[in-house]
Amino acid sequence: MEVSLLHFTWAVGLGLVSAVSLPLGAWIGIRYLPRPTALSVLAAFGAGALFAALTIELVAPKVMAIAHGTGSPSEAAYEHFFALLAGLMIGGILFVVLDQLVNAHGGFLRKTAATLAHLRENERTRAKKSLEELSKFALVRTLSPEHTNVLVGMIRPVTFYDGEKIAKAGEGLTSLYFIRSGRVDIVRDSAVSLPGERTEIKEFGSGDVLGLLFLLTDSPTVLTAAAKGTVEVFELSRENLSKLRQLSPDFDRACREQAAQRLEQLEQYQAGRVEAAQTWARQAERSLHISPAFPSELQLKSESAKHSGAPLAIWLGILLDGIPESIVIGAGLADLLVERAHMIDQLRFLRVIPYTLIAGLFLSNFPEALSSAANMHKQGMTHKKIMLMWTSLLVLTGVGAGLGFLLGGILPLTWIVFTEGVAAGAMLTMIASAMIPEAVHLGNPHVVGLSTLSGFLSAIVFKLLE
């Protein structure tokens, strides 16, 4: 097909018309911050409209050419059909791969549903890692898998630094500590130590549990626990420990047995200390010089590094959502001109507009921009940056439609159909993985279903205009 400047401008114009709802939706989203229910209805409506547009404009013609063509279907009809199928599959896979790549760098923040999915995955990864680390504690291994999952939801990771007190003598404990890594010294206050007596009583390490005896007896600690170097622990509050003991009799029995062992060790230590005190008293008669040593001061905790690069990843994610539709518009126009090559001089712009497709894209772009822009605003992005992102996508959609048209003018018809399939596959995957989950998350599933149906029917009505 011979590419003309006039037809190229038609393609760019169609791309701009389909995407003008992007900055419009973004402006309304950041100015009025619509309620989640309204966003849900609009997102579902747009998803239904886009699904109908892709089905009617791209898939149905290729299927009908085989199913209801006059006489035996031509070889070209089958060729186009299988090219479309291959494109759809490749487009879906390509979208998933690129979407995951963008999301890994913060692009998930552009959508509420994607953000929640990312957080759920992070929580699942954290829980899996926590389970692996908790498995080395004999006390935890008395829990059933169901109760272990409950424990994972109760604990929180805490880091102590060199010299920092985890428990202080004379004070009550509020939490149980599972030591993941590092060493903890159980020490005696130097102010009450005997001359020449070691202040370090015992050393706890990875796999040990700290504070169980005093939590079960509800008594203040008699010794001090201090971090030696960096110590990482899982902290379980007193309240959650009680709940877990009530849930699991085996865990409760193991707690009481371990507490009894600790009590026996403590009694042996105290008995030994009485003997040491008598020896010291005899020595004190000959020398009254005492020079106690005081423990070191606590160090400040370091701050965790902040995630960076999210704004660019969000923009790339938005671009990823918009590229397929622009290619579909341009390639679709080229496909239409090839079919009507015998009357190309008589064609007018209004006669080549794929109303169903343009309406479907317009109606789907609006709620997508509305929801995403509102989400970006809540994350603290400026209005100027948000509008710049969506306006740039409007321009790029027009450029993409022009590029799709140029490819359509160069490639054979089979490859045009394949290109349309790749773009349509990406868009259909996006509908199922992003738009519908977004709508369901924000609103009532039944309302989402009816809104999707309404969008689907609305796009079909536009077919009557062609």
Tab-separated table of C-alpha atoms in Angstrom:
chain	number	residue	atom	x	y	z
A	1	MET	CA	0.000	0.000	0.000
A	2	GLU	CA	1.283	3.454	-0.873
A	3	VAL	CA	1.537	5.610	2.261
A	4	SER	CA	0.284	9.170	1.914
A	5	LEU	CA	0.741	12.114	4.263
A	6	LEU	CA	-3.034	12.577	4.442
A	7	HIS	CA	-3.670	9.050	5.644
A	8	PHE	CA	-0.742	9.309	8.078
A	9	THR	CA	-2.377	12.382	9.639
A	10	TRP	CA	-5.629	10.463	9.889
A	11	ALA	CA	-3.864	7.778	11.916
A	12	VAL	CA	-2.230	10.334	14.231
A	13	GLY	CA	-5.570	12.119	14.642
A	14	LEU	CA	-7.362	8.895	15.559
A	15	GLY	CA	-4.666	8.149	18.126
A	16	LEU	CA	-5.044	11.592	19.695
A	17	VAL	CA	-8.847	11.329	19.796
A	18	SER	CA	-8.711	7.946	21.542
A	19	ALA	CA	-6.203	9.220	24.120
A	20	VAL	CA	-7.526	12.723	24.821
A	21	SER	CA	-9.454	11.166	27.706
A	22	LEU	CA	-6.119	10.443	29.442
A	23	PRO	CA	-5.202	14.009	30.536
A	24	LEU	CA	-8.915	14.761	30.999
A	25	GLY	CA	-9.332	11.815	33.374
A	26	ALA	CA	-6.073	12.659	35.169
A	27	TRP	CA	-7.167	16.273	35.706
A	28	ILE	CA	-10.496	15.215	37.189
A	29	GLY	CA	-8.788	12.545	39.292
A	30	ILE	CA	-6.357	14.912	41.019
A	31	ARG	CA	-8.839	17.787	41.309
A	32	TYR	CA	-11.853	15.961	42.718
A	33	LEU	CA	-10.376	12.666	44.040
A	34	PRO	CA	-13.465	10.562	43.178
A	35	ARG	CA	-14.798	8.024	45.644
A	36	PRO	CA	-13.569	4.407	45.257
A	37	THR	CA	-17.066	3.287	44.231
A	38	ALA	CA	-17.141	5.756	41.322
A	39	LEU	CA	-13.647	4.685	40.242
A	40	SER	CA	-14.737	1.052	40.372
A	41	VAL	CA	-17.789	1.650	38.172
A	42	LEU	CA	-15.811	3.660	35.616
A	43	ALA	CA	-12.913	1.167	35.488
A	44	ALA	CA	-15.300	-1.762	34.951
A	45	PHE	CA	-17.255	0.191	32.317
A	46	GLY	CA	-14.032	0.991	30.443
A	47	ALA	CA	-12.859	-2.621	30.651
A	48	GLY	CA	-16.147	-3.844	29.131
A	49	ALA	CA	-16.029	-1.235	26.361
A	50	LEU	CA	-12.436	-2.050	25.451
A	51	PHE	CA	-13.096	-5.785	25.468
A	52	ALA	CA	-16.036	-5.319	23.087
A	53	ALA	CA	-14.030	-3.048	20.792
A	54	LEU	CA	-11.156	-5.509	20.476
A	55	THR	CA	-13.513	-8.429	19.937
A	56	ILE	CA	-15.630	-6.728	17.278
A	57	GLU	CA	-12.920	-4.847	15.409
A	58	LEU	CA	-10.043	-7.314	15.448
A	59	VAL	CA	-11.041	-10.849	16.323
A	60	ALA	CA	-14.555	-11.206	14.913
A	61	PRO	CA	-13.724	-10.253	11.271
A	62	LYS	CA	-10.982	-12.886	11.063
A	63	VAL	CA	-13.231	-15.589	12.526
A	64	MET	CA	-16.202	-14.630	10.335
A	65	ALA	CA	-14.045	-14.779	7.201
A	66	ILE	CA	-13.559	-18.481	7.872
A	67	ALA	CA	-16.887	-19.416	9.452
A	68	HIS	CA	-19.264	-17.557	7.117
A	69	GLY	CA	-17.223	-16.741	4.036
A	70	THR	CA	-18.725	-17.403	0.611
A	71	GLY	CA	-17.625	-20.788	-0.657
A	72	SER	CA	-14.538	-22.440	0.800
A	73	PRO	CA	-12.410	-20.165	2.997
A	74	SER	CA	-9.350	-18.949	1.170
A	75	GLU	CA	-5.827	-19.788	2.189
A	76	ALA	CA	-5.314	-16.106	3.049
A	77	ALA	CA	-8.254	-16.205	5.485
A	78	TYR	CA	-6.674	-19.056	7.415
A	79	GLU	CA	-3.291	-17.360	7.254
A	80	HIS	CA	-4.700	-14.176	8.739
A	81	PHE	CA	-6.599	-16.061	11.435
A	82	PHE	CA	-3.556	-17.988	12.664
A	83	ALA	CA	-1.391	-14.851	12.443
A	84	LEU	CA	-3.923	-13.149	14.732
A	85	LEU	CA	-3.878	-16.076	17.194
A	86	ALA	CA	-0.083	-16.088	17.305
A	87	GLY	CA	-0.026	-12.331	17.816
A	88	LEU	CA	-2.565	-12.513	20.644
A	89	MET	CA	-0.530	-15.095	22.552
A	90	ILE	CA	2.784	-13.311	22.024
A	91	GLY	CA	1.243	-9.953	22.954
A	92	GLY	CA	-0.137	-11.326	26.216
A	93	ILE	CA	3.171	-12.889	27.213
A	94	LEU	CA	5.108	-9.784	26.201
A	95	PHE	CA	2.847	-7.555	28.295
A	96	VAL	CA	3.258	-9.767	31.380
A	97	VAL	CA	7.060	-9.824	31.074
A	98	LEU	CA	7.388	-6.061	30.551
A	99	ASP	CA	4.797	-5.273	33.223
A	100	GLN	CA	6.709	-7.326	35.790
A	101	LEU	CA	9.953	-5.623	34.771
A	102	VAL	CA	8.432	-2.168	35.219
A	103	ASN	CA	6.718	-3.118	38.477
A	104	ALA	CA	10.002	-4.378	39.916
A	105	HIS	CA	11.283	-0.783	39.793
A	106	GLY	CA	8.221	0.872	41.339
A	107	GLY	CA	5.808	0.968	38.396
A	108	PHE	CA	3.208	-0.920	40.440
A	109	LEU	CA	2.440	2.357	42.233
A	110	ARG	CA	0.425	3.578	39.231
A	111	LYS	CA	-2.537	1.361	40.176
A	112	THR	CA	-4.122	0.498	43.504
A	113	ALA	CA	-4.655	-3.150	42.562
A	114	ALA	CA	-1.061	-3.496	41.337
A	115	THR	CA	0.213	-1.881	44.530
A	116	LEU	CA	-1.798	-4.300	46.672
A	117	ALA	CA	-0.628	-7.256	44.603
A	118	HIS	CA	2.980	-6.137	45.058
A	119	LEU	CA	2.516	-5.736	48.811
A	120	ARG	CA	0.859	-9.149	49.049
A	121	GLU	CA	3.783	-10.704	47.200
A	122	ASN	CA	6.237	-8.946	49.522
A	123	GLU	CA	4.279	-10.179	52.529
A	124	ARG	CA	4.237	-13.717	51.116
A	125	THR	CA	8.001	-13.579	50.583
A	126	ARG	CA	8.538	-12.176	54.077
A	127	ALA	CA	6.326	-14.862	55.611
A	128	LYS	CA	8.163	-17.623	53.736
A	129	LYS	CA	11.531	-16.314	54.912
A	130	SER	CA	10.232	-15.936	58.467
A	131	LEU	CA	8.965	-19.528	58.468
A	132	GLU	CA	12.368	-20.769	57.341
A	133	GLU	CA	14.087	-18.859	60.158
A	134	LEU	CA	11.513	-19.831	62.798
A	135	SER	CA	11.966	-23.514	61.979
A	136	LYS	CA	15.281	-23.560	63.881
A	137	PHE	CA	13.522	-22.786	67.184
A	138	ALA	CA	12.503	-25.973	69.027
A	139	LEU	CA	9.721	-24.041	70.743
A	140	VAL	CA	8.162	-23.056	67.393
A	141	ARG	CA	8.382	-26.597	66.018
A	142	THR	CA	5.749	-27.657	68.569
A	143	LEU	CA	3.185	-25.569	66.641
A	144	SER	CA	1.028	-26.999	63.870
A	145	PRO	CA	1.411	-25.446	60.354
A	146	GLU	CA	-1.846	-23.549	60.885
A	147	HIS	CA	-0.695	-22.056	64.188
A	148	THR	CA	2.764	-21.322	62.764
A	149	ASN	CA	1.106	-19.142	60.117
A	150	VAL	CA	-0.685	-17.337	62.949
A	151	LEU	CA	2.690	-16.775	64.642
A	152	VAL	CA	4.161	-15.298	61.440
A	153	GLY	CA	1.413	-12.673	61.467
A	154	MET	CA	2.134	-11.821	65.109
A	155	ILE	CA	5.909	-11.363	65.095
A	156	ARG	CA	7.895	-8.390	63.873
A	157	PRO	CA	11.627	-8.210	63.081
A	158	VAL	CA	13.686	-5.985	65.392
A	159	THR	CA	17.407	-5.170	65.361
A	160	PHE	CA	19.492	-4.326	68.430
A	161	TYR	CA	22.963	-2.830	68.190
A	162	ASP	CA	26.139	-3.351	70.216
A	163	GLY	CA	25.601	-2.564	73.899
A	164	GLU	CA	21.872	-1.939	73.524
A	165	LYS	CA	19.788	-3.358	76.375
A	166	ILE	CA	17.141	-5.874	75.366
A	167	ALA	CA	16.053	-6.413	78.982
A	168	LYS	CA	17.079	-4.553	82.152
A	169	ALA	CA	17.391	-6.014	85.634
A	170	GLY	CA	14.478	-5.041	87.878
A	171	GLU	CA	12.152	-4.201	85.005
A	172	GLY	CA	9.289	-6.265	83.588
A	173	LEU	CA	9.349	-7.626	80.040
A	174	THR	CA	6.666	-6.847	77.486
A	175	SER	CA	7.834	-9.168	74.690
A	176	LEU	CA	9.411	-12.526	73.938
A	177	TYR	CA	12.482	-12.505	71.686
A	178	PHE	CA	13.480	-15.227	69.205
A	179	ILE	CA	17.170	-14.620	68.405
A	180	ARG	CA	17.719	-14.923	64.634
A	181	SER	CA	21.389	-13.929	64.512
A	182	GLY	CA	24.056	-12.398	66.725
A	183	ARG	CA	24.872	-12.883	70.414
A	184	VAL	CA	23.213	-11.626	73.581
A	185	ASP	CA	25.113	-11.428	76.878
A	186	ILE	CA	23.184	-12.049	80.078
A	187	VAL	CA	24.996	-9.736	82.491
A	188	ARG	CA	24.821	-8.612	86.088
A	189	ASP	CA	24.726	-4.935	86.983
A	190	SER	CA	28.318	-3.960	87.804
A	191	ALA	CA	27.088	-1.868	90.735
A	192	VAL	CA	26.089	-5.024	92.616
A	193	SER	CA	28.876	-7.290	91.384
A	194	LEU	CA	31.541	-8.607	93.677
A	195	PRO	CA	35.177	-7.598	93.085
A	196	GLY	CA	36.770	-9.849	90.505
A	197	GLU	CA	33.383	-11.401	89.661
A	198	ARG	CA	32.503	-11.683	85.954
A	199	THR	CA	29.553	-9.558	84.916
A	200	GLU	CA	28.776	-11.908	81.966
A	201	ILE	CA	26.676	-14.824	83.217
A	202	LYS	CA	25.567	-16.566	80.036
A	203	GLU	CA	25.558	-16.016	76.294
A	204	PHE	CA	22.510	-16.588	74.091
A	205	GLY	CA	22.819	-17.001	70.335
A	206	SER	CA	20.924	-17.892	67.175
A	207	GLY	CA	18.074	-20.299	67.932
A	208	ASP	CA	17.662	-19.251	71.595
A	209	VAL	CA	14.549	-17.672	73.106
A	210	LEU	CA	14.872	-14.764	75.519
A	211	GLY	CA	12.429	-13.679	78.247
A	212	LEU	CA	10.109	-16.683	78.443
A	213	LEU	CA	10.513	-17.349	82.190
A	214	PHE	CA	9.736	-13.796	83.242
A	215	LEU	CA	6.762	-13.471	80.891
A	216	LEU	CA	5.194	-16.678	82.197
A	217	THR	CA	5.798	-15.806	85.850
A	218	ASP	CA	4.947	-12.120	85.317
A	219	SER	CA	7.976	-11.104	87.381
A	220	PRO	CA	10.712	-8.528	86.776
A	221	THR	CA	14.018	-9.737	85.359
A	222	VAL	CA	16.906	-10.259	87.759
A	223	LEU	CA	19.600	-9.893	85.106
A	224	THR	CA	20.279	-7.647	82.130
A	225	ALA	CA	20.376	-8.835	78.510
A	226	ALA	CA	22.633	-6.751	76.235
A	227	ALA	CA	23.406	-7.078	72.537
A	228	LYS	CA	26.951	-8.056	71.663
A	229	GLY	CA	27.422	-6.661	68.198
A	230	THR	CA	24.367	-6.516	65.911
A	231	VAL	CA	21.533	-8.799	67.005
A	232	GLU	CA	18.442	-9.567	64.903
A	233	VAL	CA	15.372	-10.967	66.639
A	234	PHE	CA	11.706	-11.731	66.094
A	235	GLU	CA	9.636	-9.926	68.721
A	236	LEU	CA	6.385	-11.486	70.015
A	237	SER	CA	4.305	-9.348	72.379
A	238	ARG	CA	3.072	-10.653	75.731
A	239	GLU	CA	-0.550	-10.502	74.510
A	240	ASN	CA	0.181	-12.515	71.364
A	241	LEU	CA	2.192	-15.053	73.364
A	242	SER	CA	-0.848	-15.613	75.588
A	243	LYS	CA	-3.122	-16.003	72.550
A	244	LEU	CA	-0.759	-18.540	70.989
A	245	ARG	CA	-0.566	-20.561	74.204
A	246	GLN	CA	-4.357	-20.681	74.303
A	247	LEU	CA	-4.535	-21.806	70.669
A	248	SER	CA	-1.943	-24.580	70.972
A	249	PRO	CA	-1.738	-26.834	74.088
A	250	ASP	CA	1.526	-28.336	72.753
A	251	PHE	CA	3.075	-24.897	72.473
A	252	ASP	CA	1.855	-23.981	75.969
A	253	ARG	CA	3.387	-27.167	77.433
A	254	ALA	CA	6.702	-26.526	75.638
A	255	CYS	CA	6.760	-22.953	76.978
A	256	ARG	CA	6.247	-24.139	80.559
A	257	GLU	CA	8.906	-26.851	80.224
A	258	GLN	CA	11.468	-24.415	78.836
A	259	ALA	CA	10.607	-21.870	81.545
A	260	ALA	CA	11.149	-24.573	84.192
A	261	GLN	CA	14.603	-25.298	82.757
A	262	ARG	CA	15.478	-21.596	82.861
A	263	LEU	CA	14.288	-21.391	86.468
A	264	GLU	CA	16.480	-24.319	87.470
A	265	GLN	CA	19.504	-22.689	85.792
A	266	LEU	CA	18.745	-19.422	87.569
A	267	GLU	CA	18.505	-21.139	90.968
A	268	GLN	CA	21.859	-22.850	90.401
A	269	TYR	CA	23.382	-19.502	89.488
A	270	GLN	CA	21.976	-17.818	92.614
A	271	ALA	CA	23.275	-20.643	94.854
A	272	GLY	CA	26.720	-20.275	93.339
A	273	ARG	CA	26.577	-16.538	93.827
A	274	VAL	CA	25.879	-16.929	97.598
A	275	GLU	CA	29.048	-18.947	97.935
A	276	ALA	CA	30.953	-16.334	95.935
A	277	ALA	CA	29.583	-13.608	98.227
A	278	GLN	CA	30.913	-15.377	101.333
A	279	THR	CA	34.352	-15.687	99.751
A	280	TRP	CA	34.289	-12.018	98.872
A	281	ALA	CA	33.363	-11.025	102.440
A	282	ARG	CA	36.450	-12.756	103.772
A	283	GLN	CA	38.623	-10.990	101.188
A	284	ALA	CA	37.007	-7.629	101.990
A	285	GLU	CA	38.277	-7.828	105.535
A	286	ARG	CA	41.821	-7.562	104.172
A	287	SER	CA	41.095	-5.058	101.412
A	288	LEU	CA	38.251	-2.560	101.078
A	289	HIS	CA	39.242	-1.337	97.600
A	290	ILE	CA	36.432	-1.867	95.048
A	291	SER	CA	36.521	-0.486	91.496
A	292	PRO	CA	33.419	-1.529	89.543
A	293	ALA	CA	33.303	-1.212	85.731
A	294	PHE	CA	30.252	0.348	84.057
A	295	PRO	CA	28.712	-0.954	80.795
A	296	SER	CA	29.005	1.044	77.523
A	297	GLU	CA	26.282	3.466	76.270
A	298	LEU	CA	23.664	2.513	73.630
A	299	GLN	CA	24.266	3.263	69.886
A	300	LEU	CA	21.728	4.806	67.504
A	301	LYS	CA	19.928	2.593	65.044
A	302	SER	CA	20.684	3.096	61.351
A	303	GLU	CA	17.864	4.037	58.954
A	304	SER	CA	16.837	1.814	56.100
A	305	ALA	CA	17.514	2.996	52.573
A	306	LYS	CA	14.555	4.468	50.714
A	307	HIS	CA	13.258	3.174	47.377
A	308	SER	CA	14.109	5.456	44.473
A	309	GLY	CA	13.242	5.694	40.778
A	310	ALA	CA	9.505	5.093	41.216
A	311	PRO	CA	8.254	8.131	39.186
A	312	LEU	CA	10.117	6.999	36.050
A	313	ALA	CA	8.920	3.420	36.516
A	314	ILE	CA	5.334	4.637	36.911
A	315	TRP	CA	5.607	6.635	33.677
A	316	LEU	CA	7.049	3.611	31.864
A	317	GLY	CA	4.194	1.518	33.207
A	318	ILE	CA	1.648	4.007	31.877
A	319	LEU	CA	3.459	4.010	28.534
A	320	LEU	CA	3.382	0.209	28.475
A	321	ASP	CA	-0.405	0.330	28.884
A	322	GLY	CA	-0.751	2.886	26.062
A	323	ILE	CA	1.593	1.584	23.349
A	324	PRO	CA	-0.554	-1.399	22.248
A	325	GLU	CA	-3.678	0.680	21.663
A	326	SER	CA	-1.826	3.207	19.508
A	327	ILE	CA	-0.364	0.413	17.360
A	328	VAL	CA	-3.818	-1.130	16.970
A	329	ILE	CA	-5.266	2.170	15.743
A	330	GLY	CA	-2.571	2.808	13.128
A	331	ALA	CA	-2.296	-0.781	11.920
A	332	GLY	CA	-6.089	-1.063	11.846
A	333	LEU	CA	-6.377	1.982	9.601
A	334	ALA	CA	-3.723	0.534	7.277
A	335	ASP	CA	-5.616	-2.766	7.201
A	336	LEU	CA	-8.826	-0.926	6.282
A	337	LEU	CA	-7.168	1.036	3.475
A	338	VAL	CA	-5.739	-2.185	2.023
A	339	GLU	CA	-9.201	-3.745	1.977
A	340	ARG	CA	-10.657	-0.664	0.240
A	341	ALA	CA	-7.730	0.067	-2.070
A	342	HIS	CA	-10.032	0.073	-5.107
A	343	MET	CA	-11.905	3.114	-3.757
A	344	ILE	CA	-9.192	4.812	-1.731
A	345	ASP	CA	-9.596	8.141	-3.572
A	346	GLN	CA	-13.266	8.303	-2.543
A	347	LEU	CA	-12.668	7.664	1.155
A	348	ARG	CA	-13.231	10.442	3.672
A	349	PHE	CA	-11.994	10.654	7.246
A	350	LEU	CA	-15.422	10.165	8.834
A	351	ARG	CA	-15.926	7.043	6.720
A	352	VAL	CA	-12.783	5.293	7.978
A	353	ILE	CA	-13.141	5.982	11.681
A	354	PRO	CA	-13.450	2.663	13.568
A	355	TYR	CA	-16.051	4.108	15.944
A	356	THR	CA	-16.312	1.008	18.110
A	357	LEU	CA	-12.567	0.795	18.630
A	358	ILE	CA	-12.066	4.531	19.231
A	359	ALA	CA	-15.039	4.662	21.613
A	360	GLY	CA	-13.798	1.599	23.478
A	361	LEU	CA	-10.315	3.068	23.870
A	362	PHE	CA	-11.647	6.490	24.870
A	363	LEU	CA	-13.994	4.988	27.469
A	364	SER	CA	-11.286	2.727	28.905
A	365	ASN	CA	-8.588	5.417	28.984
A	366	PHE	CA	-10.706	7.831	31.007
A	367	PRO	CA	-11.219	5.714	34.172
A	368	GLU	CA	-7.667	4.341	33.934
A	369	ALA	CA	-6.228	7.855	34.043
A	370	LEU	CA	-8.764	8.937	36.674
A	371	SER	CA	-7.898	6.096	39.049
A	372	SER	CA	-4.126	6.155	38.481
A	373	ALA	CA	-3.849	9.946	38.811
A	374	ALA	CA	-5.833	9.893	42.060
A	375	ASN	CA	-3.520	7.165	43.348
A	376	MET	CA	-0.407	9.165	42.354
A	377	HIS	CA	-1.793	12.245	44.097
A	378	LYS	CA	-2.226	10.279	47.327
A	379	GLN	CA	1.426	9.203	47.082
A	380	GLY	CA	2.489	12.861	47.126
A	381	MET	CA	3.235	13.521	43.445
A	382	THR	CA	2.694	17.108	42.341
A	383	HIS	CA	-0.196	18.032	40.041
A	384	LYS	CA	2.269	19.321	37.458
A	385	LYS	CA	4.202	16.048	37.302
A	386	ILE	CA	1.015	13.973	37.058
A	387	MET	CA	-0.437	16.080	34.232
A	388	LEU	CA	2.891	16.043	32.398
A	389	MET	CA	2.933	12.240	32.513
A	390	TRP	CA	-0.559	11.838	31.092
A	391	THR	CA	-0.221	14.617	28.498
A	392	SER	CA	3.022	13.089	27.237
A	393	LEU	CA	1.173	9.789	26.873
A	394	LEU	CA	-1.485	11.545	24.778
A	395	VAL	CA	1.219	12.773	22.396
A	396	LEU	CA	2.960	9.386	22.326
A	397	THR	CA	-0.321	7.643	21.533
A	398	GLY	CA	-0.699	9.863	18.471
A	399	VAL	CA	2.902	9.158	17.459
A	400	GLY	CA	2.381	5.428	18.066
A	401	ALA	CA	-0.718	5.396	15.871
A	402	GLY	CA	1.297	7.047	13.105
A	403	LEU	CA	4.055	4.469	13.551
A	404	GLY	CA	1.524	1.649	13.440
A	405	PHE	CA	0.155	3.065	10.185
A	406	LEU	CA	3.649	3.286	8.668
A	407	LEU	CA	4.336	-0.331	9.597
A	408	GLY	CA	1.024	-1.265	8.041
A	409	GLY	CA	2.048	0.460	4.830
A	410	ILE	CA	5.321	-1.444	4.664
A	411	LEU	CA	4.413	-4.897	5.920
A	412	PRO	CA	2.354	-7.517	4.047
A	413	LEU	CA	-1.262	-7.865	5.184
A	414	THR	CA	-0.522	-11.043	7.188
A	415	TRP	CA	2.104	-9.192	9.199
A	416	ILE	CA	-0.283	-6.305	9.759
A	417	VAL	CA	-2.783	-8.765	11.228
A	418	PHE	CA	-0.010	-10.276	13.379
A	419	THR	CA	0.957	-6.805	14.648
A	420	GLU	CA	-2.671	-6.079	15.514
A	421	GLY	CA	-2.805	-9.407	17.353
A	422	VAL	CA	0.274	-8.625	19.435
A	423	ALA	CA	-1.193	-5.266	20.473
A	424	ALA	CA	-4.646	-6.733	21.123
A	425	GLY	CA	-3.170	-9.593	23.178
A	426	ALA	CA	-1.339	-7.107	25.365
A	427	MET	CA	-4.516	-5.056	25.845
A	428	LEU	CA	-6.700	-8.068	26.656
A	429	THR	CA	-4.120	-9.224	29.200
A	430	MET	CA	-4.050	-5.737	30.683
A	431	ILE	CA	-7.859	-5.771	31.030
A	432	ALA	CA	-7.794	-9.066	32.938
A	433	SER	CA	-4.713	-8.376	35.059
A	434	ALA	CA	-5.165	-4.680	35.843
A	435	MET	CA	-8.500	-3.063	34.994
A	436	ILE	CA	-10.898	-5.715	36.326
A	437	PRO	CA	-8.889	-6.382	39.550
A	438	GLU	CA	-8.738	-2.620	40.101
A	439	ALA	CA	-12.517	-2.340	39.752
A	440	VAL	CA	-13.210	-5.329	42.013
A	441	HIS	CA	-10.851	-4.023	44.679
A	442	LEU	CA	-12.485	-0.610	44.751
A	443	GLY	CA	-16.152	-1.642	44.566
A	444	ASN	CA	-18.844	-4.283	44.877
A	445	PRO	CA	-18.275	-7.337	42.616
A	446	HIS	CA	-21.913	-7.348	41.432
A	447	VAL	CA	-21.765	-3.660	40.552
A	448	VAL	CA	-18.479	-4.305	38.747
A	449	GLY	CA	-20.142	-7.074	36.723
A	450	LEU	CA	-23.063	-4.883	35.674
A	451	SER	CA	-20.750	-1.952	34.882
A	452	THR	CA	-18.573	-4.197	32.699
A	453	LEU	CA	-21.678	-5.367	30.859
A	454	SER	CA	-22.792	-1.747	30.369
A	455	GLY	CA	-19.431	-0.824	28.869
A	456	PHE	CA	-19.536	-3.831	26.584
A	457	LEU	CA	-23.023	-2.924	25.314
A	458	SER	CA	-22.096	0.748	24.871
A	459	ALA	CA	-19.178	-0.126	22.610
A	460	ILE	CA	-21.406	-2.405	20.533
A	461	VAL	CA	-23.895	0.441	19.985
A	462	PHE	CA	-21.125	2.516	18.386
A	463	LYS	CA	-20.850	-0.140	15.683
A	464	LEU	CA	-24.161	1.174	14.329
A	465	LEU	CA	-22.461	4.483	13.459
A	466	GLU	CA	-20.095	2.845	10.967
